[in-house]
Amino acid sequence: MMRQYLQFLLISVSLFFVSGCNEKLKFEYRSDKLTLNNEYIKDSLRIIYVDSLPGCHPVNNTSLTGANKMTDRLWNIALENIESNIIKTEDGEYFGAGQNFGLRIYTRDISYSGILGVNSLYPRKILNSLKVTRNLRLGLGLRVSEGHMIHGLSGNWVQDSLSEKEFLKKYRTNCYTRRTDDVVWLWAAMDLFEKHPELADWQWIYENGKNCFDELYDPFFDPTDGLYRGQASFIDIHFMERKASGYPQDFSVEECVMIKSTSTNCLYYKGLLSMASAAKKLNKPEEASEWLQKAKKLKQAIVSNLRFEDSTFAYFKHTNGELEQRRDAFGAALAVVTGIVEGDDALKAIAGYPVSWAGVPLFYPFYPGNASYHNNTAWPFVDTFFLWAKEIAEGKDYTSFNAALLARTCVKDGSFHEVVNWSTKNPMGSGSQLWSASAFVNVCRRADLFK
């Protein structure tokens, strides 16, 4: 009997080690038009060999476990891309957006990158960045460039004689009319403090949050349907001198921000929850309850007012109450990731949305015409939010596919790029793009490759 037991034990141990040795190292993905493995990234346009990618040596020495050679190479590229965006000025240290954007301060790029994973790896730098954005944004308030005053809304609006280009040059950020998804910083700050309680400054987040709602956010709230007006998150509104590609071409600048978009309202939901949590931390139970009730009401308003009959979400609601007859990948993803919908409703929210070897089209369907940047494109960081949402809704693992989509953007200088042209399927835009590189961090985190 003892002999049989020892033989069984020996076989079990052997099988354990064989299984461990044969387990595939992440990431590997293979389809007809897209392949990622230990040696190369291949799609219908090109093949990129691992040894042709730059051998980066980031300052952050966090390493991966269970990763193959290609994944390790991409990881170091991602970290170095992130670190290349650290900007030091007399006003403070903050993350820039990418190679093409210089000293500009973009709250949304910083915040989404923090949420995707930079909060875990560079917590103090994200906190510094968020503080820079609050000092600048609250200092400017509703001071806007010429042509960007919204006459239909209350608030302390001040219109400068500067053009938007001159405004951007002077202040290193756009005026608020072009940044009406600003509330995203609250989600990023709350995520940061939850991950790093030693950095948590609840008084700072609460005071700044209250000031932002009082001065910037409340004027955009519409009590008639319980939703917030404002641009779709990160999608540029029209310019004074030309039309952007992400909104109906007959819209004015003002009409672009008088809509009620799914994506930005999801951000407000997270912002209100963050305010409730901060108030609770500060032992303000009555105020915490008020913020929580506002969040619950907004959640219901989003579900009631921004969904089609099939329970998918519209890109936005027009000022006349009609839903825009198209969906957007980011709004659908955020509805799931932020918890607006769960279970079967989460499955319905993303159902039928196209996903391909080149990414997830930002709009479905696209707007007519050949104009691009937001129209006729896919954005790697949005792909990542969308696949993250699919994992939540479906309970499936999309990390290898997600990694392949990001890896194929490492063209030209071998850095993570900004956007994919849907017509050509070619990655383009800025290199070392902060939120594209951060998206790769997110994929590694979802795959449990680092702590």
Tab-separated table of C-alpha atoms in Angstrom, residues 7-432:
chain	number	residue	atom	x	y	z
A	7	GLN	CA	4.200	5.907	-6.867
A	8	PHE	CA	0.985	7.982	-7.020
A	9	LEU	CA	2.704	10.861	-5.252
A	10	LEU	CA	5.667	10.736	-7.648
A	11	ILE	CA	3.383	10.755	-10.705
A	12	SER	CA	1.331	13.679	-9.305
A	13	VAL	CA	4.445	15.756	-8.625
A	14	SER	CA	5.820	14.977	-12.091
A	15	LEU	CA	2.576	15.977	-13.767
A	16	PHE	CA	2.556	19.218	-11.767
A	17	PHE	CA	6.012	20.193	-12.969
A	18	VAL	CA	5.331	19.141	-16.557
A	19	SER	CA	2.121	21.145	-16.561
A	20	GLY	CA	3.957	24.159	-15.149
A	21	CYS	CA	6.723	23.889	-17.727
A	22	ASN	CA	4.257	23.504	-20.608
A	23	GLU	CA	2.052	26.400	-19.563
A	24	LYS	CA	2.182	29.130	-22.199
A	25	LEU	CA	3.765	32.402	-21.234
A	26	LYS	CA	1.606	35.422	-22.011
A	27	PHE	CA	0.826	36.929	-24.419
A	28	GLU	CA	0.076	34.781	-27.442
A	29	TYR	CA	-2.722	35.405	-29.904
A	30	ARG	CA	-3.421	34.036	-33.354
A	31	SER	CA	-6.115	34.761	-35.948
A	32	ASP	CA	-6.224	35.023	-39.733
A	33	LYS	CA	-5.131	38.675	-39.765
A	34	LEU	CA	-3.418	39.237	-36.428
A	35	THR	CA	-0.749	37.265	-34.591
A	36	LEU	CA	1.243	38.007	-31.456
A	37	ASN	CA	3.798	35.546	-30.139
A	38	ASN	CA	7.214	35.382	-28.541
A	39	GLU	CA	9.017	36.425	-31.721
A	40	TYR	CA	6.835	38.884	-33.633
A	41	ILE	CA	3.657	40.875	-34.128
A	42	LYS	CA	2.048	40.253	-37.500
A	43	ASP	CA	-1.036	41.766	-39.097
A	44	SER	CA	-2.279	42.289	-42.641
A	45	LEU	CA	0.039	45.288	-43.083
A	46	ARG	CA	3.396	44.297	-41.620
A	47	ILE	CA	5.432	42.086	-39.353
A	48	ILE	CA	7.355	43.543	-36.424
A	49	TYR	CA	10.034	41.279	-34.947
A	50	VAL	CA	10.828	41.474	-31.271
A	51	ASP	CA	14.491	42.270	-31.916
A	52	SER	CA	13.530	45.221	-34.139
A	53	LEU	CA	11.739	46.889	-31.235
A	54	PRO	CA	13.786	49.227	-29.029
A	55	GLY	CA	15.371	47.751	-25.953
A	56	CYS	CA	14.118	50.190	-23.338
A	57	HIS	CA	15.383	50.645	-19.786
A	58	PRO	CA	12.719	52.513	-17.815
A	59	VAL	CA	13.441	54.008	-14.412
A	60	ASN	CA	10.567	52.040	-12.919
A	61	ASN	CA	11.913	48.524	-12.371
A	62	THR	CA	8.591	46.713	-11.895
A	63	SER	CA	8.903	43.398	-13.708
A	64	LEU	CA	6.397	40.901	-15.034
A	65	THR	CA	5.935	37.263	-14.085
A	66	GLY	CA	4.654	34.742	-16.608
A	67	ALA	CA	5.543	36.909	-19.604
A	68	ASN	CA	7.403	35.870	-22.742
A	69	LYS	CA	10.206	37.808	-24.443
A	70	MET	CA	7.870	39.912	-26.603
A	71	THR	CA	5.638	40.872	-23.692
A	72	ASP	CA	8.654	41.863	-21.607
A	73	ARG	CA	9.919	44.017	-24.480
A	74	LEU	CA	6.528	45.704	-24.905
A	75	TRP	CA	6.277	46.232	-21.148
A	76	ASN	CA	9.561	48.111	-21.020
A	77	ILE	CA	8.543	50.158	-24.062
A	78	ALA	CA	5.266	51.049	-22.342
A	79	LEU	CA	7.007	52.170	-19.153
A	80	GLU	CA	9.576	54.195	-21.051
A	81	ASN	CA	6.819	55.787	-23.157
A	82	ILE	CA	5.019	56.756	-19.952
A	83	GLU	CA	8.190	58.158	-18.396
A	84	SER	CA	9.008	60.112	-21.561
A	85	ASN	CA	5.844	62.121	-20.932
A	86	ILE	CA	6.920	63.415	-17.526
A	87	ILE	CA	7.131	67.190	-17.832
A	88	LYS	CA	8.791	69.406	-15.237
A	89	THR	CA	7.932	73.094	-15.143
A	90	GLU	CA	7.921	75.890	-12.601
A	91	ASP	CA	4.203	75.174	-12.092
A	92	GLY	CA	4.842	71.567	-11.110
A	93	GLU	CA	5.525	68.123	-12.537
A	94	TYR	CA	2.885	66.387	-14.639
A	95	PHE	CA	2.310	63.829	-17.370
A	96	GLY	CA	2.022	65.088	-20.922
A	97	ALA	CA	-0.081	63.315	-23.539
A	98	GLY	CA	2.450	62.155	-26.148
A	99	GLN	CA	5.280	63.152	-28.462
A	100	ASN	CA	3.164	65.579	-30.470
A	101	PHE	CA	1.611	67.525	-27.607
A	102	GLY	CA	4.481	69.225	-25.795
A	103	LEU	CA	3.770	71.122	-22.571
A	104	ARG	CA	0.000	71.021	-22.843
A	105	ILE	CA	-1.962	69.912	-19.793
A	106	TYR	CA	-4.683	67.372	-20.536
A	107	THR	CA	-6.762	66.290	-17.556
A	108	ARG	CA	-8.439	63.476	-19.480
A	109	ASP	CA	-5.170	61.914	-20.700
A	110	ILE	CA	-3.687	62.010	-17.213
A	111	SER	CA	-6.851	60.645	-15.604
A	112	TYR	CA	-7.556	57.821	-18.023
A	113	SER	CA	-3.919	56.771	-17.899
A	114	GLY	CA	-4.059	56.698	-14.119
A	115	ILE	CA	-7.203	54.570	-14.179
A	116	LEU	CA	-5.730	52.201	-16.755
A	117	GLY	CA	-2.705	51.447	-14.593
A	118	VAL	CA	-0.334	54.361	-14.112
A	119	ASN	CA	-1.846	54.911	-10.649
A	120	SER	CA	-0.261	51.604	-9.620
A	121	LEU	CA	3.208	52.348	-10.962
A	122	TYR	CA	3.699	56.118	-10.675
A	123	PRO	CA	1.335	57.176	-7.878
A	124	ARG	CA	3.118	60.338	-6.721
A	125	LYS	CA	3.573	61.582	-10.258
A	126	ILE	CA	-0.108	61.046	-11.014
A	127	LEU	CA	-1.050	62.896	-7.828
A	128	ASN	CA	1.232	65.777	-8.778
A	129	SER	CA	-0.313	65.785	-12.242
A	130	LEU	CA	-3.867	65.879	-10.912
A	131	LYS	CA	-2.962	68.743	-8.584
A	132	VAL	CA	-1.515	70.697	-11.508
A	133	THR	CA	-4.767	70.206	-13.427
A	134	ARG	CA	-6.893	71.376	-10.490
A	135	ASN	CA	-4.811	74.486	-9.891
A	136	LEU	CA	-4.984	75.425	-13.554
A	137	ARG	CA	-8.621	74.511	-14.228
A	138	LEU	CA	-10.073	76.119	-11.136
A	139	GLY	CA	-7.844	79.138	-11.671
A	140	LEU	CA	-9.353	79.629	-15.135
A	141	GLY	CA	-12.903	78.664	-14.238
A	142	LEU	CA	-15.310	79.475	-17.060
A	143	ARG	CA	-12.897	81.870	-18.747
A	144	VAL	CA	-13.045	80.930	-22.414
A	145	SER	CA	-11.619	81.980	-25.749
A	146	GLU	CA	-13.505	84.009	-28.312
A	147	GLY	CA	-16.581	82.202	-29.598
A	148	HIS	CA	-16.639	79.594	-26.815
A	149	MET	CA	-19.084	81.188	-24.373
A	150	ILE	CA	-22.205	79.064	-23.892
A	151	HIS	CA	-25.043	81.554	-23.692
A	152	GLY	CA	-27.684	78.993	-22.797
A	153	LEU	CA	-26.060	78.075	-19.481
A	154	SER	CA	-25.640	79.922	-16.203
A	155	GLY	CA	-22.231	80.364	-14.614
A	156	ASN	CA	-19.450	82.875	-14.250
A	157	TRP	CA	-18.561	82.979	-17.929
A	158	VAL	CA	-15.807	85.326	-19.057
A	159	GLN	CA	-14.961	85.512	-22.758
A	160	ASP	CA	-11.438	86.585	-23.667
A	161	SER	CA	-10.577	88.246	-26.948
A	162	LEU	CA	-8.005	85.496	-27.504
A	163	SER	CA	-8.499	82.879	-30.190
A	164	GLU	CA	-8.480	79.288	-28.941
A	165	LYS	CA	-4.990	78.845	-30.353
A	166	GLU	CA	-3.786	81.911	-28.443
A	167	PHE	CA	-5.617	80.738	-25.308
A	168	LEU	CA	-3.912	77.345	-25.532
A	169	LYS	CA	-0.510	78.937	-25.984
A	170	LYS	CA	-1.002	81.262	-23.015
A	171	TYR	CA	-2.450	78.787	-20.519
A	172	ARG	CA	-1.128	75.450	-21.884
A	173	THR	CA	-4.668	74.070	-21.849
A	174	ASN	CA	-7.886	74.581	-23.746
A	175	CYS	CA	-10.753	76.643	-22.412
A	176	TYR	CA	-13.434	74.798	-20.474
A	177	THR	CA	-15.901	74.639	-23.354
A	178	ARG	CA	-13.491	72.221	-25.026
A	179	ARG	CA	-12.941	70.225	-21.823
A	180	THR	CA	-16.431	69.490	-20.523
A	181	ASP	CA	-15.451	65.926	-19.521
A	182	ASP	CA	-13.176	67.420	-16.841
A	183	VAL	CA	-14.969	65.497	-14.046
A	184	VAL	CA	-12.922	62.393	-14.955
A	185	TRP	CA	-10.193	63.544	-12.537
A	186	LEU	CA	-12.354	62.539	-9.564
A	187	TRP	CA	-12.475	58.902	-10.671
A	188	ALA	CA	-8.710	58.920	-11.209
A	189	ALA	CA	-8.022	60.501	-7.816
A	190	MET	CA	-10.311	58.084	-5.982
A	191	ASP	CA	-8.734	55.088	-7.719
A	192	LEU	CA	-5.293	56.425	-6.796
A	193	PHE	CA	-6.148	56.897	-3.120
A	194	GLU	CA	-7.773	53.471	-2.882
A	195	LYS	CA	-4.632	51.858	-4.292
A	196	HIS	CA	-2.273	54.027	-2.218
A	197	PRO	CA	-3.948	54.988	1.054
A	198	GLU	CA	-0.648	56.430	2.281
A	199	LEU	CA	-1.099	59.212	-0.303
A	200	ALA	CA	-4.790	59.806	0.329
A	201	ASP	CA	-5.649	63.439	0.954
A	202	TRP	CA	-9.416	63.323	1.393
A	203	GLN	CA	-9.671	66.990	2.276
A	204	TRP	CA	-7.948	67.943	-0.981
A	205	ILE	CA	-10.148	65.781	-3.172
A	206	TYR	CA	-13.338	66.868	-1.402
A	207	GLU	CA	-12.635	70.599	-1.415
A	208	ASN	CA	-11.522	70.575	-5.031
A	209	GLY	CA	-14.462	68.394	-6.001
A	210	LYS	CA	-16.952	70.755	-4.363
A	211	ASN	CA	-15.352	73.748	-6.056
A	212	CYS	CA	-15.475	71.987	-9.421
A	213	PHE	CA	-19.156	71.127	-9.061
A	214	ASP	CA	-20.018	74.640	-7.898
A	215	GLU	CA	-18.062	76.509	-10.565
A	216	LEU	CA	-17.746	74.155	-13.543
A	217	TYR	CA	-20.091	71.167	-13.424
A	218	ASP	CA	-23.413	72.344	-11.964
A	219	PRO	CA	-24.071	74.811	-14.817
A	220	PHE	CA	-24.141	71.801	-17.181
A	221	PHE	CA	-26.708	69.837	-15.151
A	222	ASP	CA	-30.245	69.655	-16.550
A	223	PRO	CA	-32.807	68.879	-13.823
A	224	THR	CA	-35.514	68.126	-16.407
A	225	ASP	CA	-34.011	64.723	-17.213
A	226	GLY	CA	-31.298	64.425	-14.554
A	227	LEU	CA	-28.395	64.346	-17.030
A	228	TYR	CA	-25.301	66.486	-17.539
A	229	ARG	CA	-24.683	68.333	-20.758
A	230	GLY	CA	-21.222	68.321	-22.310
A	231	GLN	CA	-19.155	66.845	-25.105
A	232	ALA	CA	-18.664	63.112	-25.470
A	233	SER	CA	-15.536	62.330	-23.492
A	234	PHE	CA	-12.270	63.077	-25.328
A	235	ILE	CA	-14.043	63.726	-28.652
A	236	ASP	CA	-13.146	67.201	-29.890
A	237	ILE	CA	-16.013	69.594	-30.471
A	238	HIS	CA	-16.065	71.734	-33.609
A	239	PHE	CA	-13.489	74.482	-34.003
A	240	MET	CA	-14.326	78.076	-34.868
A	241	GLU	CA	-12.527	77.792	-38.198
A	242	ARG	CA	-13.479	74.230	-39.137
A	243	LYS	CA	-15.663	71.282	-38.251
A	244	ALA	CA	-14.315	68.370	-36.226
A	245	SER	CA	-15.225	64.864	-37.368
A	246	GLY	CA	-16.957	63.478	-34.278
A	247	TYR	CA	-20.292	65.348	-34.341
A	248	PRO	CA	-22.975	66.164	-36.917
A	249	GLN	CA	-21.532	68.652	-39.386
A	250	ASP	CA	-24.444	71.083	-39.009
A	251	PHE	CA	-23.762	71.506	-35.279
A	252	SER	CA	-22.349	74.744	-33.920
A	253	VAL	CA	-19.683	74.858	-31.199
A	254	GLU	CA	-22.417	75.469	-28.655
A	255	GLU	CA	-24.553	72.583	-29.879
A	256	CYS	CA	-21.616	70.182	-29.435
A	257	VAL	CA	-21.593	70.815	-25.692
A	258	MET	CA	-25.349	71.057	-25.170
A	259	ILE	CA	-25.757	67.348	-25.904
A	260	LYS	CA	-25.934	64.722	-23.165
A	261	SER	CA	-23.495	61.944	-23.937
A	262	THR	CA	-23.326	58.473	-22.432
A	263	SER	CA	-19.580	58.575	-21.858
A	264	THR	CA	-19.429	61.877	-19.995
A	265	ASN	CA	-22.482	61.095	-17.876
A	266	CYS	CA	-20.801	57.843	-16.807
A	267	LEU	CA	-17.855	59.955	-15.679
A	268	TYR	CA	-20.174	62.166	-13.639
A	269	TYR	CA	-21.586	59.045	-11.980
A	270	LYS	CA	-18.089	58.003	-10.880
A	271	GLY	CA	-17.369	61.568	-9.819
A	272	LEU	CA	-20.434	61.688	-7.582
A	273	LEU	CA	-19.531	58.320	-6.045
A	274	SER	CA	-16.022	59.639	-5.407
A	275	MET	CA	-17.444	62.684	-3.622
A	276	ALA	CA	-19.634	60.425	-1.477
A	277	SER	CA	-16.632	58.294	-0.519
A	278	ALA	CA	-14.499	61.333	0.284
A	279	ALA	CA	-17.243	62.839	2.451
A	280	LYS	CA	-17.547	59.546	4.327
A	281	LYS	CA	-13.783	59.470	4.915
A	282	LEU	CA	-14.026	63.000	6.348
A	283	ASN	CA	-16.822	61.935	8.712
A	284	LYS	CA	-19.496	63.952	6.910
A	285	PRO	CA	-22.327	61.381	6.832
A	286	GLU	CA	-25.090	63.757	5.746
A	287	GLU	CA	-23.053	65.121	2.860
A	288	ALA	CA	-21.936	61.620	1.897
A	289	SER	CA	-25.599	60.563	1.733
A	290	GLU	CA	-26.468	63.557	-0.459
A	291	TRP	CA	-23.693	62.773	-2.943
A	292	LEU	CA	-24.655	59.103	-2.997
A	293	GLN	CA	-28.291	59.956	-3.710
A	294	LYS	CA	-27.194	62.203	-6.582
A	295	ALA	CA	-25.157	59.325	-7.998
A	296	LYS	CA	-28.081	56.920	-7.767
A	297	LYS	CA	-30.408	59.374	-9.486
A	298	LEU	CA	-27.900	59.984	-12.266
A	299	LYS	CA	-27.464	56.248	-12.787
A	300	GLN	CA	-31.207	55.875	-13.228
A	301	ALA	CA	-31.324	58.893	-15.555
A	302	ILE	CA	-28.605	57.379	-17.758
A	303	VAL	CA	-30.451	54.059	-17.981
A	304	SER	CA	-33.795	55.732	-18.622
A	305	ASN	CA	-32.722	58.414	-21.097
A	306	LEU	CA	-29.680	57.184	-23.018
A	307	ARG	CA	-30.621	53.631	-24.045
A	308	PHE	CA	-32.264	52.352	-27.184
A	309	GLU	CA	-35.098	49.829	-26.958
A	310	ASP	CA	-32.609	46.965	-27.333
A	311	SER	CA	-30.757	48.220	-24.199
A	312	THR	CA	-27.666	49.372	-26.097
A	313	PHE	CA	-26.551	52.912	-25.362
A	314	ALA	CA	-26.798	55.844	-27.742
A	315	TYR	CA	-23.756	57.995	-28.445
A	316	PHE	CA	-25.677	60.997	-27.085
A	317	LYS	CA	-29.043	62.647	-26.617
A	318	HIS	CA	-29.845	65.695	-28.736
A	319	THR	CA	-31.175	68.926	-27.253
A	320	ASN	CA	-34.611	68.088	-28.699
A	321	GLY	CA	-34.686	64.857	-26.704
A	322	GLU	CA	-33.979	62.493	-29.597
A	323	LEU	CA	-31.200	59.920	-29.384
A	324	GLU	CA	-28.366	60.088	-31.896
A	325	GLN	CA	-28.835	57.018	-34.076
A	326	ARG	CA	-25.390	55.572	-33.535
A	327	ARG	CA	-23.425	54.001	-30.729
A	328	ASP	CA	-19.917	54.732	-29.522
A	329	ALA	CA	-17.436	52.227	-28.169
A	330	PHE	CA	-16.316	54.400	-25.284
A	331	GLY	CA	-19.800	55.134	-23.986
A	332	ALA	CA	-20.712	51.445	-24.104
A	333	ALA	CA	-17.484	50.478	-22.353
A	334	LEU	CA	-17.803	53.071	-19.612
A	335	ALA	CA	-21.409	52.086	-18.908
A	336	VAL	CA	-20.104	48.619	-18.008
A	337	VAL	CA	-16.775	49.497	-16.377
A	338	THR	CA	-18.322	52.184	-14.135
A	339	GLY	CA	-21.152	49.893	-13.061
A	340	ILE	CA	-24.045	51.776	-14.656
A	341	VAL	CA	-25.229	48.379	-15.947
A	342	GLU	CA	-24.436	44.890	-14.709
A	343	GLY	CA	-25.323	41.298	-15.509
A	344	ASP	CA	-27.631	40.844	-18.502
A	345	ASP	CA	-27.847	44.615	-18.999
A	346	ALA	CA	-24.055	44.779	-19.317
A	347	LEU	CA	-24.153	42.044	-21.958
A	348	LYS	CA	-26.836	43.949	-23.846
A	349	ALA	CA	-24.859	47.197	-23.637
A	350	ILE	CA	-21.988	45.794	-25.700
A	351	ALA	CA	-23.981	43.311	-27.784
A	352	GLY	CA	-23.483	43.524	-31.529
A	353	TYR	CA	-20.720	46.097	-31.394
A	354	PRO	CA	-18.096	45.196	-34.031
A	355	VAL	CA	-14.593	44.164	-32.978
A	356	SER	CA	-11.879	43.380	-35.511
A	357	TRP	CA	-8.165	42.660	-35.877
A	358	ALA	CA	-7.589	46.424	-36.219
A	359	GLY	CA	-9.519	47.396	-33.120
A	360	VAL	CA	-12.975	48.645	-32.168
A	361	PRO	CA	-14.489	51.389	-34.359
A	362	LEU	CA	-15.053	54.453	-32.206
A	363	PHE	CA	-18.517	55.022	-33.692
A	364	TYR	CA	-21.001	52.476	-34.990
A	365	PRO	CA	-21.837	53.407	-37.636
A	366	PHE	CA	-19.313	56.079	-38.540
A	367	TYR	CA	-20.494	59.481	-39.716
A	368	PRO	CA	-20.738	59.902	-43.499
A	369	GLY	CA	-17.698	61.165	-45.394
A	370	ASN	CA	-13.973	60.606	-45.255
A	371	ALA	CA	-13.126	63.023	-42.439
A	372	SER	CA	-11.196	61.277	-39.688
A	373	TYR	CA	-9.445	61.592	-36.354
A	374	HIS	CA	-12.388	60.631	-34.204
A	375	ASN	CA	-14.616	59.572	-37.083
A	376	ASN	CA	-13.312	56.670	-39.193
A	377	THR	CA	-10.832	55.568	-36.529
A	378	ALA	CA	-10.200	53.206	-33.636
A	379	TRP	CA	-8.341	54.332	-30.531
A	380	PRO	CA	-6.139	51.750	-28.764
A	381	PHE	CA	-6.966	53.031	-25.287
A	382	VAL	CA	-10.687	52.831	-26.108
A	383	ASP	CA	-10.162	49.302	-27.480
A	384	THR	CA	-8.751	48.478	-24.075
A	385	PHE	CA	-11.675	49.928	-22.136
A	386	PHE	CA	-14.067	48.081	-24.448
A	387	LEU	CA	-12.332	44.709	-24.059
A	388	TRP	CA	-12.098	45.304	-20.312
A	389	ALA	CA	-15.885	45.819	-20.376
A	390	LYS	CA	-16.354	42.615	-22.397
A	391	GLU	CA	-14.378	40.698	-19.784
A	392	ILE	CA	-16.603	42.089	-17.037
A	393	ALA	CA	-19.816	41.386	-18.939
A	394	GLU	CA	-18.947	38.014	-20.488
A	395	GLY	CA	-16.540	36.560	-17.950
A	396	LYS	CA	-14.040	35.773	-20.714
A	397	ASP	CA	-10.334	36.564	-21.088
A	398	TYR	CA	-9.531	39.024	-23.881
A	399	THR	CA	-6.095	40.071	-22.638
A	400	SER	CA	-4.044	38.333	-25.339
A	401	PHE	CA	-6.195	39.817	-28.101
A	402	ASN	CA	-6.028	43.217	-26.386
A	403	ALA	CA	-2.230	42.962	-26.146
A	404	ALA	CA	-2.012	42.140	-29.854
A	405	LEU	CA	-4.119	45.185	-30.778
A	406	LEU	CA	-1.820	47.429	-28.753
A	407	ALA	CA	1.386	45.783	-29.956
A	408	ARG	CA	0.508	46.379	-33.618
A	409	THR	CA	0.582	50.140	-32.961
A	410	CYS	CA	4.329	50.004	-32.168
A	411	VAL	CA	5.275	51.224	-35.635
A	412	LYS	CA	7.928	53.702	-36.851
A	413	ASP	CA	9.985	54.377	-33.706
A	414	GLY	CA	8.598	51.289	-31.976
A	415	SER	CA	6.445	53.204	-29.492
A	416	PHE	CA	2.732	52.908	-28.743
A	417	HIS	CA	0.777	55.150	-31.109
A	418	GLU	CA	-2.325	57.234	-30.726
A	419	VAL	CA	-4.967	56.131	-33.196
A	420	VAL	CA	-5.741	53.701	-36.032
A	421	ASN	CA	-7.066	54.864	-39.409
A	422	TRP	CA	-10.081	52.644	-40.049
A	423	SER	CA	-9.867	52.941	-43.826
A	424	THR	CA	-6.244	51.790	-44.060
A	425	LYS	CA	-6.065	50.005	-40.661
A	426	ASN	CA	-2.718	51.750	-40.186
A	427	PRO	CA	-1.651	53.105	-36.768
A	428	MET	CA	-0.994	56.845	-36.884
A	429	GLY	CA	-0.851	60.001	-34.788
A	430	SER	CA	1.454	60.732	-31.901
A	431	GLY	CA	4.054	58.217	-30.763
A	432	SER	CA	4.759	57.417	-27.095
